[in-house]
PDB file of C-alpha atoms in Angstrom:
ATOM      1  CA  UNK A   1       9.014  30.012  55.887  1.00 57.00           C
ATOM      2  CA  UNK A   2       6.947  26.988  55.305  1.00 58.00           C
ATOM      3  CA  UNK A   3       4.400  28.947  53.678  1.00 54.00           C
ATOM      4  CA  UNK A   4       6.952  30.047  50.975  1.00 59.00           C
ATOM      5  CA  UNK A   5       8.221  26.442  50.492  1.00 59.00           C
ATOM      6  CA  UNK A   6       4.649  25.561  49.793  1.00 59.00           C
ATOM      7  CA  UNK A   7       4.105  28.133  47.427  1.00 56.00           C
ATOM      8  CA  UNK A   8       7.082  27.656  45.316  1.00 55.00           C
ATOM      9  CA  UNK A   9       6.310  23.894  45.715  1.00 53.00           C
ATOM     10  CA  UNK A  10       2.676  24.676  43.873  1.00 52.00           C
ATOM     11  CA  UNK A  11       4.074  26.849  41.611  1.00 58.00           C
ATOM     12  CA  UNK A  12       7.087  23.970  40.136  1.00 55.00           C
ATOM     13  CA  UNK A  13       3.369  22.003  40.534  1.00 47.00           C
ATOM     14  CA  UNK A  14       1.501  24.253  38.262  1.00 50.00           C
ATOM     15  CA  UNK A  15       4.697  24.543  35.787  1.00 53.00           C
ATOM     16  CA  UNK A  16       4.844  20.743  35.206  1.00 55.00           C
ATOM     17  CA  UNK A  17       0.859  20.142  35.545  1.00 49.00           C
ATOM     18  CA  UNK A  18      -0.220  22.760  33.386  1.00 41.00           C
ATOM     19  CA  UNK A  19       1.861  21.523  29.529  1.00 40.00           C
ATOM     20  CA  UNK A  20       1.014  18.218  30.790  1.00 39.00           C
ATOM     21  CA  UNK A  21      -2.556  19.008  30.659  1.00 41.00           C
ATOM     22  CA  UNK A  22      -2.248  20.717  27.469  1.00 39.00           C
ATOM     23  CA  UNK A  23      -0.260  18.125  25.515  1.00 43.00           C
ATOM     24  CA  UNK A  24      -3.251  15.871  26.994  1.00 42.00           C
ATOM     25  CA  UNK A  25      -6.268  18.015  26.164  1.00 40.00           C
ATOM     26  CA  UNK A  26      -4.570  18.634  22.145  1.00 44.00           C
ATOM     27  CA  UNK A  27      -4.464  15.014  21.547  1.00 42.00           C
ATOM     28  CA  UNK A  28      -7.652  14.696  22.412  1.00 42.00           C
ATOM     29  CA  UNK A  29      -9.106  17.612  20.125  1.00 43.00           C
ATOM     30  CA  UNK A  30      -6.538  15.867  17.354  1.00 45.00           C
ATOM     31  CA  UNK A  31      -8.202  12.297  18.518  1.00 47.00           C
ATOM     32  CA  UNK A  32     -11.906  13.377  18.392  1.00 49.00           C
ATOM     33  CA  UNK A  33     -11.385  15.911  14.740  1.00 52.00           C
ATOM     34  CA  UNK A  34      -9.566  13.388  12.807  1.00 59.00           C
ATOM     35  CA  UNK A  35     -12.159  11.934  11.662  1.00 74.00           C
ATOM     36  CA  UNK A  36     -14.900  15.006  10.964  1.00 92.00           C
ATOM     37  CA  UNK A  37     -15.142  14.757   7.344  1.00 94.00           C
ATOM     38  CA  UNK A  38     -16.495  10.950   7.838  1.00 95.00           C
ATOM     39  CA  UNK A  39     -20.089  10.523   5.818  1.00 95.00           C
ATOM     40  CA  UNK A  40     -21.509  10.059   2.519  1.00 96.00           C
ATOM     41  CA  UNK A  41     -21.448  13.111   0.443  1.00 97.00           C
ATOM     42  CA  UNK A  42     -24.189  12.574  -2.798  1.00 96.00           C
ATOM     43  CA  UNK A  43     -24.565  14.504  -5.890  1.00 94.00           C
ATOM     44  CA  UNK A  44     -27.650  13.835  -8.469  1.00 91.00           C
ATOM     45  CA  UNK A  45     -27.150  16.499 -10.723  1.00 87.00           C
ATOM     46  CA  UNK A  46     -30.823  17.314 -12.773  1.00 83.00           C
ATOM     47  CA  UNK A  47     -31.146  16.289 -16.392  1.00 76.00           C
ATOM     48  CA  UNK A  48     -29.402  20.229 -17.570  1.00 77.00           C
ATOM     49  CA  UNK A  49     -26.798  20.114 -14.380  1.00 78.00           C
ATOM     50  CA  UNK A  50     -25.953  16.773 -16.654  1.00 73.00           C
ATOM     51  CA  UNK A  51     -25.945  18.574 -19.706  1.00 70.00           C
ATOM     52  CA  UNK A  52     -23.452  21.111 -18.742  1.00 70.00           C
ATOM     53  CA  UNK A  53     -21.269  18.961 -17.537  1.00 65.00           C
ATOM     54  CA  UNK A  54     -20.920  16.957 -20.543  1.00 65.00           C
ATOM     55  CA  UNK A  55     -21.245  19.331 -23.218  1.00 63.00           C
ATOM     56  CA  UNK A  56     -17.884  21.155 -21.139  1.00 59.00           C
ATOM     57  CA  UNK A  57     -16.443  17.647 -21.666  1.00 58.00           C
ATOM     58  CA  UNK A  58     -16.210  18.725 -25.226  1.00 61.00           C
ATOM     59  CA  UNK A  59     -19.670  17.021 -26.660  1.00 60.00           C
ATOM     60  CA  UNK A  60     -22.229  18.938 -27.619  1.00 63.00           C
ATOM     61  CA  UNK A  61     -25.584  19.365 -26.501  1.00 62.00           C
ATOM     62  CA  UNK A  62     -27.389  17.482 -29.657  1.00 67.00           C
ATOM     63  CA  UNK A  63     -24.509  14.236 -29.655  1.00 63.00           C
ATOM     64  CA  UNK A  64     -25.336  14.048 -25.710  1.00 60.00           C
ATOM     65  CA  UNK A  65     -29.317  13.540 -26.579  1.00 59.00           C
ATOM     66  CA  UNK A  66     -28.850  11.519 -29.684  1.00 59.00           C
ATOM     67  CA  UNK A  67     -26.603   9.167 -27.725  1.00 61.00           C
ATOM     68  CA  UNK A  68     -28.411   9.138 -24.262  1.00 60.00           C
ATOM     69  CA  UNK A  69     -32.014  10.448 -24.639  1.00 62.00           C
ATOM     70  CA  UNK A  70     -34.091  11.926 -22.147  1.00 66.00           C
ATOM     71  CA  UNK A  71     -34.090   8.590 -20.256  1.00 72.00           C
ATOM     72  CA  UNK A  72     -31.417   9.151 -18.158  1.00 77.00           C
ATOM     73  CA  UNK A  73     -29.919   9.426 -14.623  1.00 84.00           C
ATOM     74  CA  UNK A  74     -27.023  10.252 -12.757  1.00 87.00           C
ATOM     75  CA  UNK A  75     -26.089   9.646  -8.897  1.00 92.00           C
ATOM     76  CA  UNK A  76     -22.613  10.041  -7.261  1.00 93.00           C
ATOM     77  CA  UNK A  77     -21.834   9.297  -4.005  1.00 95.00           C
ATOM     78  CA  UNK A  78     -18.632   9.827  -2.109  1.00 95.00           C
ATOM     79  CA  UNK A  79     -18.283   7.983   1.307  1.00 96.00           C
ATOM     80  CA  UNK A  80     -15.601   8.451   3.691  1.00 96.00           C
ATOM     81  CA  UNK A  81     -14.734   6.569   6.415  1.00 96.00           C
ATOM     82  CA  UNK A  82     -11.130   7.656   8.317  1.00 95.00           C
ATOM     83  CA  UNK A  83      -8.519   7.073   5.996  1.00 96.00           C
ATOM     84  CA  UNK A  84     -10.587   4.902   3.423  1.00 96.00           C
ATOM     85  CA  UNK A  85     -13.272   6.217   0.821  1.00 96.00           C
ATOM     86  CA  UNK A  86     -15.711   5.004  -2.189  1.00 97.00           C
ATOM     87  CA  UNK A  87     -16.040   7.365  -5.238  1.00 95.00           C
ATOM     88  CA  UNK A  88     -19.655   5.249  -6.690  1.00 95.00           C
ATOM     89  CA  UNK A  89     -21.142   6.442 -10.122  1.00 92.00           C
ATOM     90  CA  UNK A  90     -24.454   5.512 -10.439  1.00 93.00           C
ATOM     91  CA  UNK A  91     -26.552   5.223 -14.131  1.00 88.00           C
ATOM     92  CA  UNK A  92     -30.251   4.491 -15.715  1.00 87.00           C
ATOM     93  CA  UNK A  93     -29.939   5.231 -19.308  1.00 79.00           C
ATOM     94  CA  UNK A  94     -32.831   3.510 -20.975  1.00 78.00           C
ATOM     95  CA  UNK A  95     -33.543   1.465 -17.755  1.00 83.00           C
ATOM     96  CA  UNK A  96     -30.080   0.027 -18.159  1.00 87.00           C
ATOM     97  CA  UNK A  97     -27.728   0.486 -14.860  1.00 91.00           C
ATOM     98  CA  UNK A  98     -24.404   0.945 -14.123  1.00 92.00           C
ATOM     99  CA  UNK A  99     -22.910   0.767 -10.729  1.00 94.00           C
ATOM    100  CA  UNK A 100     -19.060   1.146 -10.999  1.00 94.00           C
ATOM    101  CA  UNK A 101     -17.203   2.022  -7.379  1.00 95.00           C
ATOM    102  CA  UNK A 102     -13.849   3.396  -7.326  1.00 94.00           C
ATOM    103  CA  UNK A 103     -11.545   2.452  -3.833  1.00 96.00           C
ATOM    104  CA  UNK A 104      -9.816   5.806  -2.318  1.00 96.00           C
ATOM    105  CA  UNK A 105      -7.670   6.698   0.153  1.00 97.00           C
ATOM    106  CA  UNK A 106      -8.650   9.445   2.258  1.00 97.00           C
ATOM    107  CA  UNK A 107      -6.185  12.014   4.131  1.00 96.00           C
ATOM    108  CA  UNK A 108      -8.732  13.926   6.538  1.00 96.00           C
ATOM    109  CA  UNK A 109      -5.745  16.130   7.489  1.00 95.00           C
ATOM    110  CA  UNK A 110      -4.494  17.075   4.375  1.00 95.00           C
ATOM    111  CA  UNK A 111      -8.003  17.244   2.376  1.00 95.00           C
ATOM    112  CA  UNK A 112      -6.792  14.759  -0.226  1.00 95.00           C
ATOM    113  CA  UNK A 113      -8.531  11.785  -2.435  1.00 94.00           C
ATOM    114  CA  UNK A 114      -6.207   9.332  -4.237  1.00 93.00           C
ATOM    115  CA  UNK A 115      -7.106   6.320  -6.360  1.00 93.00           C
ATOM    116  CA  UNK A 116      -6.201   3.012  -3.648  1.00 93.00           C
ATOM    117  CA  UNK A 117      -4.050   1.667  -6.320  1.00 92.00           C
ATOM    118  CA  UNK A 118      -2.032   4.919  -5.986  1.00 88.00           C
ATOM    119  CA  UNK A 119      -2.157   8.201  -8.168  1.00 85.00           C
ATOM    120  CA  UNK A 120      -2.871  11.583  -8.176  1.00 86.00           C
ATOM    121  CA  UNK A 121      -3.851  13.279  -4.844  1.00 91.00           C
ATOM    122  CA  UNK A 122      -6.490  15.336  -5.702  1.00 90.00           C
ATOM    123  CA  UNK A 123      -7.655  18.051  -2.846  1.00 92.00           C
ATOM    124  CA  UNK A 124     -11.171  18.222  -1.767  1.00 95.00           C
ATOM    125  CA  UNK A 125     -12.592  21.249   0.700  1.00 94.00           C
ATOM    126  CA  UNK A 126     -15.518  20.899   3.123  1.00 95.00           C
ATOM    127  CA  UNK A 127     -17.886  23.944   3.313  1.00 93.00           C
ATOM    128  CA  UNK A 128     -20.731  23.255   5.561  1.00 93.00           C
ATOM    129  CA  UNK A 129     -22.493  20.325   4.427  1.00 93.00           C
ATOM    130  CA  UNK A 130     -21.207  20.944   0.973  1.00 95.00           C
ATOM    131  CA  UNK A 131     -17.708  18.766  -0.446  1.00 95.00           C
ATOM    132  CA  UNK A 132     -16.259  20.136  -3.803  1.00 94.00           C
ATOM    133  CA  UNK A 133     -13.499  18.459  -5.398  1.00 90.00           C
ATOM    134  CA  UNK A 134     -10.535  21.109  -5.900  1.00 88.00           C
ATOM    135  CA  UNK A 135      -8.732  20.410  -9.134  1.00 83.00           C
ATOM    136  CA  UNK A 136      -7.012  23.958  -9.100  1.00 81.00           C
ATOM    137  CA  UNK A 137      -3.504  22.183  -8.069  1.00 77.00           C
ATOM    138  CA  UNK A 138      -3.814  19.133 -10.507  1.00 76.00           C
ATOM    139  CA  UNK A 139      -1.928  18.089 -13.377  1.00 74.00           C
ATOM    140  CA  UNK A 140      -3.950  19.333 -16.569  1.00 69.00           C
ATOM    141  CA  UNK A 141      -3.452  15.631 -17.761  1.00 69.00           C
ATOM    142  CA  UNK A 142      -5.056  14.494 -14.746  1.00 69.00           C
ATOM    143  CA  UNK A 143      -7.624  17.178 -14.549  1.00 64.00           C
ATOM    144  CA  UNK A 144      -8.823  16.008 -17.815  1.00 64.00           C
ATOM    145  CA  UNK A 145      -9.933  12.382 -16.129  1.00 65.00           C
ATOM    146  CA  UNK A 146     -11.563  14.365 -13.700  1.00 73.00           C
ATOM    147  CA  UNK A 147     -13.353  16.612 -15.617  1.00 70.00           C
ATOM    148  CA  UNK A 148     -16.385  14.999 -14.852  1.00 71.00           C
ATOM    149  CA  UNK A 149     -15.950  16.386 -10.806  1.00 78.00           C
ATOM    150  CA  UNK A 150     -15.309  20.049 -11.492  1.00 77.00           C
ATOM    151  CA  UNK A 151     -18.311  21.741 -10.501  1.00 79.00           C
ATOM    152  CA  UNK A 152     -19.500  18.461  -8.447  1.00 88.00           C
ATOM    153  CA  UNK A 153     -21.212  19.991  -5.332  1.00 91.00           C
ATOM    154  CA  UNK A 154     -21.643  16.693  -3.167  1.00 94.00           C
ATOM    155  CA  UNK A 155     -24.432  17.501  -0.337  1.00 95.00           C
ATOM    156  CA  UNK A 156     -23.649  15.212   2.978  1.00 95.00           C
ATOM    157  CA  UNK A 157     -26.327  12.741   3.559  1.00 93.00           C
ATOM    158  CA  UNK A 158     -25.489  11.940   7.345  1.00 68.00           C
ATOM    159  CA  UNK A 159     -23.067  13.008   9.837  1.00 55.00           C
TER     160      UNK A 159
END
């Protein structure tokens, strides 16, 4: 008799340790994922990738050279870092530079980017070590500013 007592006594033990455990061991995958996108993602397209991407910005291949040269350079960086990121656009045209950074917020859950002053959220997917910014979903207003990021394959630079 005892022995049944005990064993339904570890079985209502099992039934109430068991979810507990669960519940405990999903916030900790939650807790220790949240945060997997964090690094800085770069992109330094070559001199044609640069091309391309402005002559399907509507100027053409000659007005791109005539205004910029063949002294020219191109860096962008994405950083993210929980729920805050930096968009950064580096230039060297002619040896002058341009640094201009651009504030985001950063939903690692959702796979979003918006502007920190508020905006647009604009997805962004993870493959790898590879980020691409997704502007399938986006507002062909929108999309227009953003042009620039279509085919923007960001490498990560550290994990």
């Amino acid at each position: 008799m005892k022995l049944i007592k005990r064993g339904l006594h570890m079985k209502k033990m099992k039934n109430i340790i068991l979810p507990l455990f669960l519940a405990f061991l999903s916030v900790v995958l939650v807790a220790c994922s949240a945060n997997k996108d964090n690094g800085t993602y770069l992109y330094e397209p070559t001199k044609e990738e640069i091309s391309k991407l402005v002559t399907g910005s509507g100027l053409s291949k000659e007005n791109f050279v005539s205004l910029l040269g063949d002294d020219f350079k191109l860096s962008l960086s994405l950083t993210i870092d929980g729920d805050k990121g930096v968009l950064t656009f580096e230039s060297n045209v002619a040896g002058v530079k341009n640094n201009q950074n651009y504030d985001l917020k950063v939903n690692q859950a959702k796979k979003t980017l918006q502007p920190a002053t508020g905006g647009t959220e604009v997805p962004y997917k993870i493959s790898g070590d590879e980020l691409m910014i997704d502007l399938s979903s986006v507002d062909s207003r929108e999309a227009a500013n953003l042009t620039l990021l279509k085919n923007v394959v960001f490498k990560r630079q550290n994990k």
